[in-house]
PDB file of C-alpha atoms in Angstrom:
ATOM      1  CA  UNK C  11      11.141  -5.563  -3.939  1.00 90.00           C
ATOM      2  CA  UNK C  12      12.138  -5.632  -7.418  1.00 93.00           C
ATOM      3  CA  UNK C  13      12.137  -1.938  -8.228  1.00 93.00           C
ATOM      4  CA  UNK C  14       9.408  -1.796 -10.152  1.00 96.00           C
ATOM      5  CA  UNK C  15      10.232  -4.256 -13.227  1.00 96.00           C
ATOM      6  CA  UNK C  16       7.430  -6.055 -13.938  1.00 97.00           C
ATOM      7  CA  UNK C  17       6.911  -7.043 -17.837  1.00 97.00           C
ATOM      8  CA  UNK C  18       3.955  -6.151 -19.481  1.00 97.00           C
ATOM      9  CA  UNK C  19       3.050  -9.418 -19.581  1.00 98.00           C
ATOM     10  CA  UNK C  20       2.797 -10.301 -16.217  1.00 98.00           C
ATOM     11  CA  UNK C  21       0.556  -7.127 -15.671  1.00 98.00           C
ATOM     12  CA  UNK C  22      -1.534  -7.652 -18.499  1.00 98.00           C
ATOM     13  CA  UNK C  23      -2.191 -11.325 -17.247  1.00 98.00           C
ATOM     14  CA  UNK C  24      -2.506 -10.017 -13.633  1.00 98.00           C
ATOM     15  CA  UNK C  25      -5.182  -7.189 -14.960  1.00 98.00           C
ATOM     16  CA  UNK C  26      -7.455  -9.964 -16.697  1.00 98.00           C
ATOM     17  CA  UNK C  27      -7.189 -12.378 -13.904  1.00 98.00           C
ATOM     18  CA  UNK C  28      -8.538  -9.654 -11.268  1.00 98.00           C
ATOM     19  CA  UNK C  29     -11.240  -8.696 -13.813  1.00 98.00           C
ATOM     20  CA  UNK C  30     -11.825 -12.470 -13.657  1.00 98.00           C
ATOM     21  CA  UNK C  31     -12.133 -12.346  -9.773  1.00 98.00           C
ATOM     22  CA  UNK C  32     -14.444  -9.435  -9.955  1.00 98.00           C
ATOM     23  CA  UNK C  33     -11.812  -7.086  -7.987  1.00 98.00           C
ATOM     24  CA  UNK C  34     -12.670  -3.454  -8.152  1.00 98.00           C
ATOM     25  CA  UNK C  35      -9.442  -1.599  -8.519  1.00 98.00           C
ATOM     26  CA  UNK C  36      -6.163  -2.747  -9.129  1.00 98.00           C
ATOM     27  CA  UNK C  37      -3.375  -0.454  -8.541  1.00 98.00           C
ATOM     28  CA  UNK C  38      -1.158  -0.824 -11.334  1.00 98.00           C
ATOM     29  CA  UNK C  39       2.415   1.534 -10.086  1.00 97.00           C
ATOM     30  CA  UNK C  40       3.238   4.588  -9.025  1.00 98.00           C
ATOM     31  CA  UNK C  41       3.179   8.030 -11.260  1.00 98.00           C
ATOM     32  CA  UNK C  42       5.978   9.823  -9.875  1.00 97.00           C
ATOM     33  CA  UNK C  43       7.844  11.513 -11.987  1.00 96.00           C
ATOM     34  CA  UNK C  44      11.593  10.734 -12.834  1.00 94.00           C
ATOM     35  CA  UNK C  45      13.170  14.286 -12.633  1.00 92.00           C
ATOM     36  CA  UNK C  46      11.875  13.774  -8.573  1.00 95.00           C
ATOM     37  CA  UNK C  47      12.521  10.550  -7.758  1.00 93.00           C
ATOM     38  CA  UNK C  48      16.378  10.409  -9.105  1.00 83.00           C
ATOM     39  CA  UNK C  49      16.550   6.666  -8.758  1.00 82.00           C
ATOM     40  CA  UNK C  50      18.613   4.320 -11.082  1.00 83.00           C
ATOM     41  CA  UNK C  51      17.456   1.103 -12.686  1.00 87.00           C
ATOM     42  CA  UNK C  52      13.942   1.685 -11.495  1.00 95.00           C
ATOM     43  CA  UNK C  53      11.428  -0.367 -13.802  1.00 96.00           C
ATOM     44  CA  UNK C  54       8.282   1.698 -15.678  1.00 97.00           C
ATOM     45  CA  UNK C  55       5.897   0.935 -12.730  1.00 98.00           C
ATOM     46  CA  UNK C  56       7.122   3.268 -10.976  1.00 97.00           C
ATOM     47  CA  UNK C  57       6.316   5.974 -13.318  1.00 97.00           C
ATOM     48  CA  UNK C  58       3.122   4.437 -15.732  1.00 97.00           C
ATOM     49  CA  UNK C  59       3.488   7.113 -18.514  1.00 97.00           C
ATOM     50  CA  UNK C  60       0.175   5.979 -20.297  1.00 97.00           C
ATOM     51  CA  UNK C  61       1.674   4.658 -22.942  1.00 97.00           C
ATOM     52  CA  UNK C  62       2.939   2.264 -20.795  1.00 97.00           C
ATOM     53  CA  UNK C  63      -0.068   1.728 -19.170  1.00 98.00           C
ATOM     54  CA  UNK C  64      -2.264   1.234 -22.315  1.00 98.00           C
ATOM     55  CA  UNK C  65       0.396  -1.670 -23.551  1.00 98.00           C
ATOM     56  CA  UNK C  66      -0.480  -3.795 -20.235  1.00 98.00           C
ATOM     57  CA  UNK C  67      -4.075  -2.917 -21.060  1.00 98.00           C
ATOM     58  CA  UNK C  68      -5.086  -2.590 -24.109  1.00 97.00           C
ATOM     59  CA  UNK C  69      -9.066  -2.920 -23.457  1.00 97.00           C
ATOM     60  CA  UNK C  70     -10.123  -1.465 -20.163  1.00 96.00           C
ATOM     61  CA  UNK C  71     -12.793  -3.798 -18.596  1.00 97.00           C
ATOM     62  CA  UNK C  72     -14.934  -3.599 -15.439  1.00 98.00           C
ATOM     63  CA  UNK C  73     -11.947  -3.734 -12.939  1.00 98.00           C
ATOM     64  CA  UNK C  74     -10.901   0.466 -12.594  1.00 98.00           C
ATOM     65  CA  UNK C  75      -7.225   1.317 -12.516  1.00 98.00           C
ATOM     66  CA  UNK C  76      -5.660   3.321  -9.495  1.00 98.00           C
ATOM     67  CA  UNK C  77      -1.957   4.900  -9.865  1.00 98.00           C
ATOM     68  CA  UNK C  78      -0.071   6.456  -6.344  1.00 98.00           C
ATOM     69  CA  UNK C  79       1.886   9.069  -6.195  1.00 98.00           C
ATOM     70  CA  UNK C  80       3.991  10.537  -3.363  1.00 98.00           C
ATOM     71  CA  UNK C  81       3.797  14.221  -2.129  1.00 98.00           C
ATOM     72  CA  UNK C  82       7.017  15.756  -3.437  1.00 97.00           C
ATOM     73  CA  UNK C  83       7.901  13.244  -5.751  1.00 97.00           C
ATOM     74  CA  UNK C  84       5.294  14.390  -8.612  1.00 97.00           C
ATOM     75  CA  UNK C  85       4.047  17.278 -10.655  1.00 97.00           C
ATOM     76  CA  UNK C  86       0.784  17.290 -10.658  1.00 97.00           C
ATOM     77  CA  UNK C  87       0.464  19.431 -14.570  1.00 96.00           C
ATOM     78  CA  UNK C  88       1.791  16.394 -15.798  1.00 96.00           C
ATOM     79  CA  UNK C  89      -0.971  13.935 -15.207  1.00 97.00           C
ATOM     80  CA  UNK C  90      -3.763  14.474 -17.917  1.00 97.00           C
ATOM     81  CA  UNK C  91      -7.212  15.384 -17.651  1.00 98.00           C
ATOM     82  CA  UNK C  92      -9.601  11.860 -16.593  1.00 98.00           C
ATOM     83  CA  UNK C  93     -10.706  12.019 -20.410  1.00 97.00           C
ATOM     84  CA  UNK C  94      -7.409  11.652 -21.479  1.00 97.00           C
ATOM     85  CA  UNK C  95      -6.090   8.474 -19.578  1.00 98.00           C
ATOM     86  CA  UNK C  96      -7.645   4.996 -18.659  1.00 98.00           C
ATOM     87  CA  UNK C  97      -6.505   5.453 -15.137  1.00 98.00           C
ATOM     88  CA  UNK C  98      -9.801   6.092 -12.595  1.00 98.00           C
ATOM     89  CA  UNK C  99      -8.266   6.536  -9.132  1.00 98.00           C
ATOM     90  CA  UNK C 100      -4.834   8.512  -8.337  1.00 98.00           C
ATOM     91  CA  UNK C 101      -4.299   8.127  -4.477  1.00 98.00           C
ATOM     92  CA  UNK C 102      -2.114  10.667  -2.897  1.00 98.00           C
ATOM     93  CA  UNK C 103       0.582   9.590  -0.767  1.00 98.00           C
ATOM     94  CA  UNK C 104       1.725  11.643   2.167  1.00 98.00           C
ATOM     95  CA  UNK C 105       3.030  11.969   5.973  1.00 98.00           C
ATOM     96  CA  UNK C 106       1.054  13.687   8.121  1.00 97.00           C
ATOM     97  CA  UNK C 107       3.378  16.884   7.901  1.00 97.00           C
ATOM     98  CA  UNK C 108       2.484  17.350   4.078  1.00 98.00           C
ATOM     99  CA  UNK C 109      -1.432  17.321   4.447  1.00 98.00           C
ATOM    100  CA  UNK C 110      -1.832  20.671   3.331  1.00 98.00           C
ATOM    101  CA  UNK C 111       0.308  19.580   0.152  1.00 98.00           C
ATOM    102  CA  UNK C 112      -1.629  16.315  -0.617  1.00 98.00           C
ATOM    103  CA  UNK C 113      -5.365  18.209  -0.024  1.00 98.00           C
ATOM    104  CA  UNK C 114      -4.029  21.286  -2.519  1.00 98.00           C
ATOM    105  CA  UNK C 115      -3.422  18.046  -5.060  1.00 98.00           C
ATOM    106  CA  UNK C 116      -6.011  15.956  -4.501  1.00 98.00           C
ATOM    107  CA  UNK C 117      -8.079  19.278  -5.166  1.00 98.00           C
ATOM    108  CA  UNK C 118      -6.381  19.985  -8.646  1.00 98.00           C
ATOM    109  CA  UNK C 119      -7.234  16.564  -8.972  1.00 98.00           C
ATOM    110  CA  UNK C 120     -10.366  16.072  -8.802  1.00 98.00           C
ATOM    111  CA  UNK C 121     -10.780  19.113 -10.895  1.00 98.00           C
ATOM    112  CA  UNK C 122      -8.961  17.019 -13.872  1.00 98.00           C
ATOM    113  CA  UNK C 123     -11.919  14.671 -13.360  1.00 98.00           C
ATOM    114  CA  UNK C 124     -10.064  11.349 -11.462  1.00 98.00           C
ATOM    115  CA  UNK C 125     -11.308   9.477  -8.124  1.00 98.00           C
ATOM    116  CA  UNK C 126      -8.740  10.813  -5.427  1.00 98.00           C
ATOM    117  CA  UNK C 127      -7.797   8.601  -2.143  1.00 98.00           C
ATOM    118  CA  UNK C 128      -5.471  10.142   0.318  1.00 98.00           C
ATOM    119  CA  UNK C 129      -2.967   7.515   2.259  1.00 98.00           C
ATOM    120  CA  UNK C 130      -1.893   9.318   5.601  1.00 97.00           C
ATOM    121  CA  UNK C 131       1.673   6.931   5.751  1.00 97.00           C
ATOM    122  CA  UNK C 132       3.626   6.090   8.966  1.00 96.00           C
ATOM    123  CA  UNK C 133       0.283   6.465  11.321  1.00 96.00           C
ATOM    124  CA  UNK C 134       1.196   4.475  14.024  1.00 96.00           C
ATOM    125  CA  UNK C 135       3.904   7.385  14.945  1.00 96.00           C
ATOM    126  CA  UNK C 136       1.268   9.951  15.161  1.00 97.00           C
ATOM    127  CA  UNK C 137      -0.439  11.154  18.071  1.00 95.00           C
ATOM    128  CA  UNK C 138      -3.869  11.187  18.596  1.00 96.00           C
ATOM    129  CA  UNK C 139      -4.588  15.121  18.959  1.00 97.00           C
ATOM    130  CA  UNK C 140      -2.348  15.523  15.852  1.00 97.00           C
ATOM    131  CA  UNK C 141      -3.767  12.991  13.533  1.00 97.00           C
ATOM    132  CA  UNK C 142      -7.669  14.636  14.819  1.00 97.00           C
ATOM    133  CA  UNK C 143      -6.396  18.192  13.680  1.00 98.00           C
ATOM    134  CA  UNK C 144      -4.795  16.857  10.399  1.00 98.00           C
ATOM    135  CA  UNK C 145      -8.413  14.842   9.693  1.00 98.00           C
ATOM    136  CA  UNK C 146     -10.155  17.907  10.258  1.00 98.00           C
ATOM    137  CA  UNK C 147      -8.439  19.641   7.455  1.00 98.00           C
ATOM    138  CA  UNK C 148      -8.815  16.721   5.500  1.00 98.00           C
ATOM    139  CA  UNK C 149     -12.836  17.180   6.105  1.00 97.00           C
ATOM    140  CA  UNK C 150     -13.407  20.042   3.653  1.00 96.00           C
ATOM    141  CA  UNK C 151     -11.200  18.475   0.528  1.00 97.00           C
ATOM    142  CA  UNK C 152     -12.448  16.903  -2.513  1.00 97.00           C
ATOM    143  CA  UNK C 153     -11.275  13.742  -1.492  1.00 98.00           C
ATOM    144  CA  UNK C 154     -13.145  10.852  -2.030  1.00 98.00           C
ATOM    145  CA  UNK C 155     -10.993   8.282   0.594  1.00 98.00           C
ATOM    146  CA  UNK C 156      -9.008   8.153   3.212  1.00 98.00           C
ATOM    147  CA  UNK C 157      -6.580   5.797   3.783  1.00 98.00           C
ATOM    148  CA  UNK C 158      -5.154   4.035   7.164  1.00 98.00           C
ATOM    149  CA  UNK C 159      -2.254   3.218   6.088  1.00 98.00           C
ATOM    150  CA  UNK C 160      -0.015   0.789   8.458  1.00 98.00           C
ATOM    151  CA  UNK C 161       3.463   1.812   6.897  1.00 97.00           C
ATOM    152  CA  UNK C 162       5.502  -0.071   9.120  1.00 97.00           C
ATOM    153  CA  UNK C 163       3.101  -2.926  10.013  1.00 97.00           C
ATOM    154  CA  UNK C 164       3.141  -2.162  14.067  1.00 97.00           C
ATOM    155  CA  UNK C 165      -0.261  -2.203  14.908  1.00 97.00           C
ATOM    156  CA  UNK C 166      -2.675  -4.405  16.373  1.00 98.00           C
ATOM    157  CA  UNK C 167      -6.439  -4.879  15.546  1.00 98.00           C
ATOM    158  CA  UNK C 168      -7.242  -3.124  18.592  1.00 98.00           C
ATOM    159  CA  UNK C 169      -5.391  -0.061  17.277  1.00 97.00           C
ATOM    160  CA  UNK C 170      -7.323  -0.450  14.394  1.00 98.00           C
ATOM    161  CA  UNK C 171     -10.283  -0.470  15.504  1.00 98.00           C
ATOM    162  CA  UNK C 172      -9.915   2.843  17.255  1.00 97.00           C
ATOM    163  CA  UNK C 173      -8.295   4.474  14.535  1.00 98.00           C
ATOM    164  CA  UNK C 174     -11.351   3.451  12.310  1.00 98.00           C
ATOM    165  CA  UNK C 175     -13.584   5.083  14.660  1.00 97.00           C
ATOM    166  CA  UNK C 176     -11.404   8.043  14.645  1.00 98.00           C
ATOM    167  CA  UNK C 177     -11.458   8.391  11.203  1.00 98.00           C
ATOM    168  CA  UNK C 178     -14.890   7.852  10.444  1.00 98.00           C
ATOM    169  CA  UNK C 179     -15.805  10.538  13.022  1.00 97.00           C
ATOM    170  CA  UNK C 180     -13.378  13.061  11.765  1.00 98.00           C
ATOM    171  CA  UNK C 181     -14.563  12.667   8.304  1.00 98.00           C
ATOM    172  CA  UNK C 182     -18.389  12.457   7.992  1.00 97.00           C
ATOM    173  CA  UNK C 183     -19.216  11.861   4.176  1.00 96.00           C
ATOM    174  CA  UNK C 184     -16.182  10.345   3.030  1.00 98.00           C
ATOM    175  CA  UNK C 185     -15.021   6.570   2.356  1.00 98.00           C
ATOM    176  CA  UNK C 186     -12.672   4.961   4.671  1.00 98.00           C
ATOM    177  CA  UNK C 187      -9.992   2.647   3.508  1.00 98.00           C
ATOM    178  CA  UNK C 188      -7.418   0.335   5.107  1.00 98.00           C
ATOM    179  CA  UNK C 189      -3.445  -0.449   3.871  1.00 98.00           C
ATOM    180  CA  UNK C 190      -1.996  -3.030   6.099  1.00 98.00           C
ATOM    181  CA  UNK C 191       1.361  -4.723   5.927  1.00 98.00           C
ATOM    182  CA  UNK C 192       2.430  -7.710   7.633  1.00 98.00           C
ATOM    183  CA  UNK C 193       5.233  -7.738   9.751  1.00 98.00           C
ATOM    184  CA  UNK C 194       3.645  -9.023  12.877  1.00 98.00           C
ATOM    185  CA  UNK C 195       1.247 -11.131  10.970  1.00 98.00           C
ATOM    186  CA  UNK C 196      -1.735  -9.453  11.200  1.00 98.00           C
ATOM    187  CA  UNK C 197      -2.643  -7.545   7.765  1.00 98.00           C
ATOM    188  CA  UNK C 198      -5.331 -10.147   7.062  1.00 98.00           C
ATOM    189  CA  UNK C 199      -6.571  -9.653  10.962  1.00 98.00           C
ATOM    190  CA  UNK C 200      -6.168  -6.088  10.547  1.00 98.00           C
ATOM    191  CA  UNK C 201      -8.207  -5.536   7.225  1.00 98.00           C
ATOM    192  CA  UNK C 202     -11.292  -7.548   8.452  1.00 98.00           C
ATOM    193  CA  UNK C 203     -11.372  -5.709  11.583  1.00 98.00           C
ATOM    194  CA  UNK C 204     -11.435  -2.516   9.972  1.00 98.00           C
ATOM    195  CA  UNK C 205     -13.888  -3.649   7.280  1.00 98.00           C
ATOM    196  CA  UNK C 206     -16.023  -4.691  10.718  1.00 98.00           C
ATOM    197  CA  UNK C 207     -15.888  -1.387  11.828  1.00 97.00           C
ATOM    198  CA  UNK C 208     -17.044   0.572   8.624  1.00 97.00           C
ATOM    199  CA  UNK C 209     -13.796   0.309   5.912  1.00 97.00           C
ATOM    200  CA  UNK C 210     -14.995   0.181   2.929  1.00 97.00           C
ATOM    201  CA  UNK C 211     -11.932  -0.292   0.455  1.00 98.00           C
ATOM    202  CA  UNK C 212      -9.868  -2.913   1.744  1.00 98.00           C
ATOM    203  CA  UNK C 213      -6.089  -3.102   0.419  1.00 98.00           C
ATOM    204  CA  UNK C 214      -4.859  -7.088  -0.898  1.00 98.00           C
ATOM    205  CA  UNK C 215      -1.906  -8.200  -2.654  1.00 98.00           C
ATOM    206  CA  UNK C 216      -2.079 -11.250  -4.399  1.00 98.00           C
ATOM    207  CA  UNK C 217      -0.268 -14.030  -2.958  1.00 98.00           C
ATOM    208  CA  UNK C 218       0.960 -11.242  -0.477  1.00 98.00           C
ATOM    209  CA  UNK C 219       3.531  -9.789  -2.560  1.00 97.00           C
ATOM    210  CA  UNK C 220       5.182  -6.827  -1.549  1.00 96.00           C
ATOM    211  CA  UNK C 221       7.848  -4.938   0.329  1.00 95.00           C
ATOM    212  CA  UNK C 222       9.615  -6.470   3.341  1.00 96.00           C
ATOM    213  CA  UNK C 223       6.853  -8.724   4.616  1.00 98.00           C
ATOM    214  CA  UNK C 224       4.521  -7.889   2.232  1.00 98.00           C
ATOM    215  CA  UNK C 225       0.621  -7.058   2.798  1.00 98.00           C
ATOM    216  CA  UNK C 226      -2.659  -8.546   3.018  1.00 98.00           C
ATOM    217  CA  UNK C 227      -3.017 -11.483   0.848  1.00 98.00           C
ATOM    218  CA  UNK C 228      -5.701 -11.454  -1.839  1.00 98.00           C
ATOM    219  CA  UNK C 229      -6.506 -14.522  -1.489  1.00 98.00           C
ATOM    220  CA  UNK C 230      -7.372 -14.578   2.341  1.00 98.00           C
ATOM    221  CA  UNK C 231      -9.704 -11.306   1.585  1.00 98.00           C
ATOM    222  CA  UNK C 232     -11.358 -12.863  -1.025  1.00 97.00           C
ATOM    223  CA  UNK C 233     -12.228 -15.939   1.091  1.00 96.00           C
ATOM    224  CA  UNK C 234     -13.677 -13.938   3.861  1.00 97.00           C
ATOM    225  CA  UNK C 235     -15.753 -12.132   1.213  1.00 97.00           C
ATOM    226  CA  UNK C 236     -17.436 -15.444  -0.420  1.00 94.00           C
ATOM    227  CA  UNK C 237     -19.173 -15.252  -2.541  1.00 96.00           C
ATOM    228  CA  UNK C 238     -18.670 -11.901  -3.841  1.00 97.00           C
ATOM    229  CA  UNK C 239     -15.884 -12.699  -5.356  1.00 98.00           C
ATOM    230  CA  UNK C 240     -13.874 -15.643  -7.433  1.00 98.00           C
ATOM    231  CA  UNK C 241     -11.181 -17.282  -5.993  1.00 98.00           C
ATOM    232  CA  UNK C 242     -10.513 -19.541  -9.225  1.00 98.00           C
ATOM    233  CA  UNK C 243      -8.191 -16.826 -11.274  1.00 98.00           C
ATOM    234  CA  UNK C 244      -6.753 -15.480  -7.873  1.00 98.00           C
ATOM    235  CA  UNK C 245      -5.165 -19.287  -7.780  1.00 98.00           C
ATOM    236  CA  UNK C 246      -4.226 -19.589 -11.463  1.00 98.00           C
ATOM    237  CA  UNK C 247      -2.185 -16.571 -11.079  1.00 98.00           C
ATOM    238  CA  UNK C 248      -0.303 -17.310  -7.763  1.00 98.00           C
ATOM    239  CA  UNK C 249       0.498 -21.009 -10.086  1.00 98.00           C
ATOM    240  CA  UNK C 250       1.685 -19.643 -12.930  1.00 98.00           C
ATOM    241  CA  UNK C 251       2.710 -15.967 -11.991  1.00 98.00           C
ATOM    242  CA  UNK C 252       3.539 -15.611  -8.686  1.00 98.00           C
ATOM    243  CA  UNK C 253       5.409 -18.875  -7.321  1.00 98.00           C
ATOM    244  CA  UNK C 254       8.095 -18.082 -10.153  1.00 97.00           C
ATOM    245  CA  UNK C 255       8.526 -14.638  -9.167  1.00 97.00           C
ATOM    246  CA  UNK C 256       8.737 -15.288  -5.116  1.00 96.00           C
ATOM    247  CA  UNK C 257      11.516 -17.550  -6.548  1.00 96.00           C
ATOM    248  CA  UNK C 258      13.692 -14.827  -7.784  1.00 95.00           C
ATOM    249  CA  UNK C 259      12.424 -12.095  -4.834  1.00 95.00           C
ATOM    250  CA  UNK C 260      11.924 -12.977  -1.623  1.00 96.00           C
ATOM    251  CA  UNK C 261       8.750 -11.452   0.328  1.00 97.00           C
ATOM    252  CA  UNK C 262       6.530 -12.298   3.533  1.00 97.00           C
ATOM    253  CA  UNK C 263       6.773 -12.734   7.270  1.00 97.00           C
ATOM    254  CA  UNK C 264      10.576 -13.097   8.443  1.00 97.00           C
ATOM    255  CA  UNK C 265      12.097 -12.609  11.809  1.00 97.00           C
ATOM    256  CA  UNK C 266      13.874  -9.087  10.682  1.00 97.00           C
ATOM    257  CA  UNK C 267      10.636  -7.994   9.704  1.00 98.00           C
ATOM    258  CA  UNK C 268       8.590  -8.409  12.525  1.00 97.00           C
ATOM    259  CA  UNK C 269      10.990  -6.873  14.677  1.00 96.00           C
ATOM    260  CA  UNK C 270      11.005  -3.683  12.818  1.00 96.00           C
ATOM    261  CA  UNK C 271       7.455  -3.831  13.459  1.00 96.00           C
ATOM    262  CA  UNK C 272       7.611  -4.540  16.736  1.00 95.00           C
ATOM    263  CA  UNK C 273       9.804  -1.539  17.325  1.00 94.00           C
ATOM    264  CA  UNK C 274       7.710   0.720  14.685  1.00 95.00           C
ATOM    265  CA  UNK C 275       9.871   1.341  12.308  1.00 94.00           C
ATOM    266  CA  UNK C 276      10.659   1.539   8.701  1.00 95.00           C
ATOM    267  CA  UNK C 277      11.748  -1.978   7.364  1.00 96.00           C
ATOM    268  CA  UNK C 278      14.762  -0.574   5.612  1.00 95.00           C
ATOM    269  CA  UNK C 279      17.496  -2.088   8.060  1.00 96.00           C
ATOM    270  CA  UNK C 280      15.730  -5.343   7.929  1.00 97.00           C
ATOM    271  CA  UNK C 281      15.624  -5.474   4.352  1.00 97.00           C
ATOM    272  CA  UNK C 282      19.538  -4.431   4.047  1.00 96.00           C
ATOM    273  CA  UNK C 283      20.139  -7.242   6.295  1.00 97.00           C
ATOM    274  CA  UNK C 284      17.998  -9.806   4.132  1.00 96.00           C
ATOM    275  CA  UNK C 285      19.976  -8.680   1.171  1.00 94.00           C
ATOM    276  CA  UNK C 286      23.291  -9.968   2.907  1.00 94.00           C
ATOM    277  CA  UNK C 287      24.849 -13.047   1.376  1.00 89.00           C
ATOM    278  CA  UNK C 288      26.011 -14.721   4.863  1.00 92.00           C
ATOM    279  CA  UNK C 289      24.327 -12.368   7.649  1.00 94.00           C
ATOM    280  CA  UNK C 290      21.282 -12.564   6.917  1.00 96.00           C
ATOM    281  CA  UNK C 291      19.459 -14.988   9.010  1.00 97.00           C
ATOM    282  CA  UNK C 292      21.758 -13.372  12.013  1.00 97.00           C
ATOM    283  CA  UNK C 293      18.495 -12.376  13.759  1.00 97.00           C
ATOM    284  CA  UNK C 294      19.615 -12.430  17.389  1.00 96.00           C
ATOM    285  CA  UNK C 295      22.891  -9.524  16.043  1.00 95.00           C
ATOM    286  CA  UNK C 296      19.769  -7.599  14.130  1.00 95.00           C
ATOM    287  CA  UNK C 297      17.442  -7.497  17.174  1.00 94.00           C
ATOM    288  CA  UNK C 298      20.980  -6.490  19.065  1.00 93.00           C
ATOM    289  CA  UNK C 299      22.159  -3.937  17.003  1.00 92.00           C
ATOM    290  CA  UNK C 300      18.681  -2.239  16.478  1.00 91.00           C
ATOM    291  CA  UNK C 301      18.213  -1.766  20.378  1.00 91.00           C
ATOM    292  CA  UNK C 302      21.168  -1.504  21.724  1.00 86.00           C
ATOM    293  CA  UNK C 303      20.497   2.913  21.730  1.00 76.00           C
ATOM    294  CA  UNK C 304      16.486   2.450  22.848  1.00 70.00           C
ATOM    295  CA  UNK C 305      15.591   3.407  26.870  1.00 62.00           C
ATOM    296  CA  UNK C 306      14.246  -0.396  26.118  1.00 55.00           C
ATOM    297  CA  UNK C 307      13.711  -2.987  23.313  1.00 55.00           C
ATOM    298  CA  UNK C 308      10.517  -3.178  21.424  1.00 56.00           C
ATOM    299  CA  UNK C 309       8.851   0.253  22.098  1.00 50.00           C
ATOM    300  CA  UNK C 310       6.095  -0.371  20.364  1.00 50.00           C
ATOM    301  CA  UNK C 311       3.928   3.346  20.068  1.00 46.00           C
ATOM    302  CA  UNK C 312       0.801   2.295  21.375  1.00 49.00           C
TER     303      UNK C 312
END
C-alpha cells in the first residue's frame, strides 16, 4: 500500500510497542532481493538488508523477528547463517506449483539455523486432491509451519474450518498457522475459527493495515485472547502511528474489495480502480466490467 516506505522510526516504535503487548513475532518486510524483484521506488522493507534491520532495532527484546520471502524472487546464499542476523523466522512464500522450490529452501534454511514457515498463497483456487498431494510433500521438510494463507480474502469460516482439518491431518508434527485478509469481512471470524480448530500462529495487523482491505486487526485478536496479552500499547500506536498514516494511504473493507473476493480473485483491479481520481467509487461499472466475461457473476470457488 505504500511500497514498502516505512521510516525507521515508525518501525522502531512499532517493534517496542508489540514487545509492550507481549506479541510473539512481528514480521518486519520482505527479503527479496532487488536484482529479482526489478521494481522502482520500492522502500527498504521490502528487502531488510540487516543493516537496515538492526537501525529499526537496535536491542532485540523478547518479541522474535520474522522476514518473507517469495519463491523466485530471492537467493537463498544471500541470507546469512541464524548467528549472523537478529532475524528468527524467514517464512517462505509460494503457490502451490512451486512447493518443491519452497521445501528445497526452507531445507537450506533451516540448515543456516532460522525458524522456517511455509505460506501456500492463493488457496482458495486449489483443489482439494491437489492441495492433499502438495501437503504430503510438505510432510517430510524441515519446516516448522504451515501457513493457510487466504490471498484473496474469498473464504468463509466454514472453508476454514475444513481446510484446518485438512492441514492438520496432512501434516502430523508440524504447527499450523492462519493469514487471512479481509475483503468480505471476515479475517477476524476467520482467524478465531481456525485458532478453534487447532491454529496455532494466528496472523494480525495492527489497526488492520495492509493491502487492499487489509487483514486481521491486532487489536480484535488481542481482545479475544485476554488476558494474554496487552491491549494498552496496541492503542497508543493506532493514536499516534497509525491514524496519521491511514490518512495518507487508504486501507480496509471497500465495495471493490469485497467483490474481488467474492469472485476470488487477486485485488489488483480493485486497487487500480481505488487509485482513480474520479472513478473510483464507480462500484456498480467495477462489478460490471469484472463480470461481464464470467458463465455468471460472483463464482465464488467453494
Amino acid at each position: 500500500m505504500n511500497q514498502w516506505n516505512f521510516g525507521v522510526e515508525f518501525v522502531s516504535r512499532l517493534y517496542e510497542t508489540l514487545n509492550q503487548a507481549r506479541v510473539e513475532y512481528m514480521e518486519i518486510g520482505y527479503r527479496n532481493s532487488p536484482e529479482l524483484v526489478g521494481e522502482v521506488g520500492i522502500g527498504p522493507w521490502r528487502f531488510c538488508e540487516e543493516k537496515v534491520i538492526r537501525k529499526a532495532v537496535p536491542v532485540k527484546k523478547s518479541t522474535k523477528l520474522s522476514v518473507m520471502v517469495d519463491i523466485g524472487k530471492f537467493y537463498v546464499n544471500e541470507i546469512p547463517p541464524k548467528d549472523e542476523s537478529i532475524v528468527d523466522l524467514v517464512r517462505v512464500a509460494c503457490y502451490s506449483s512451486q512447493i518443491e522450490e519452497a521445501i528445497g529452501a526452507i531445507n537450506d534454511l533451516h540448515v543456516k539455523g532460522y525458524e522456517t514457515a511455509l505460506n501456500i498463497m492463493a488457496i482458495s483456487r486449489v483443489n482439494e486432491t491437489e492441495l492433499r498431494q502438495q501437503l504430503y510433500k510438505v510432510r517430510s521438510s524441515k519446516v516448522d509451519i504451515v501457513y493457510i494463507v487466504d490471498s484473496f480474502g474469498s473464504l468463509y469460516m466454514d472453508d476454514i474450518n475444513r481446510l484446518t482439518k485438512i492441514y492438520k491431518r496432512s501434516l502430523p508434527g508440524k504447527q499450523i498457522g492462519i493469514h487471512a485478509h479481509n475483503n468480505l469481512q471476515l479475517a477476524f471470524a476467520n482467524t478465531i475459527t481456525a485458532n478453534q480448530a487447532g491454529c496455532r500462529f494466528m496472523d494480525s495487523t495492527v489497526y488492520g493495515m495492509g493491502r487492499a482491505a487489509g487483514n486481521c486487526p491486532t487489536e480484535l485478536l488481542i481482545g479475544y485472547l485476554y488476558p494474554k496479552y496487552n491491549i494498552k500499547p496496541i492503542l497508543k500506536a493506532i493514536e499516534e502511528l497509525f491514524i496519521p498514516l491511514r490518512e495518507l494511504e487508504e486501507w480496509g473493507y471497500l465495495i471493490p474489495y469485497a467483490l474481488s473476493g467474492q469472485l476470488n480473485e487477486h485485488p489488483r483491479t480493485a486497487i487500480e480502480l481505488r487509485n482513480q481520481t474520479e472513478a473510483k467509487d464507480n462500484y456498480l461499472e467495477f462489478y460490471e466490467q469484472t463480470t461481464k466475461d464470467k458463465d455468471r457473476p460472483l463464482q465464488v470457488a467453494r
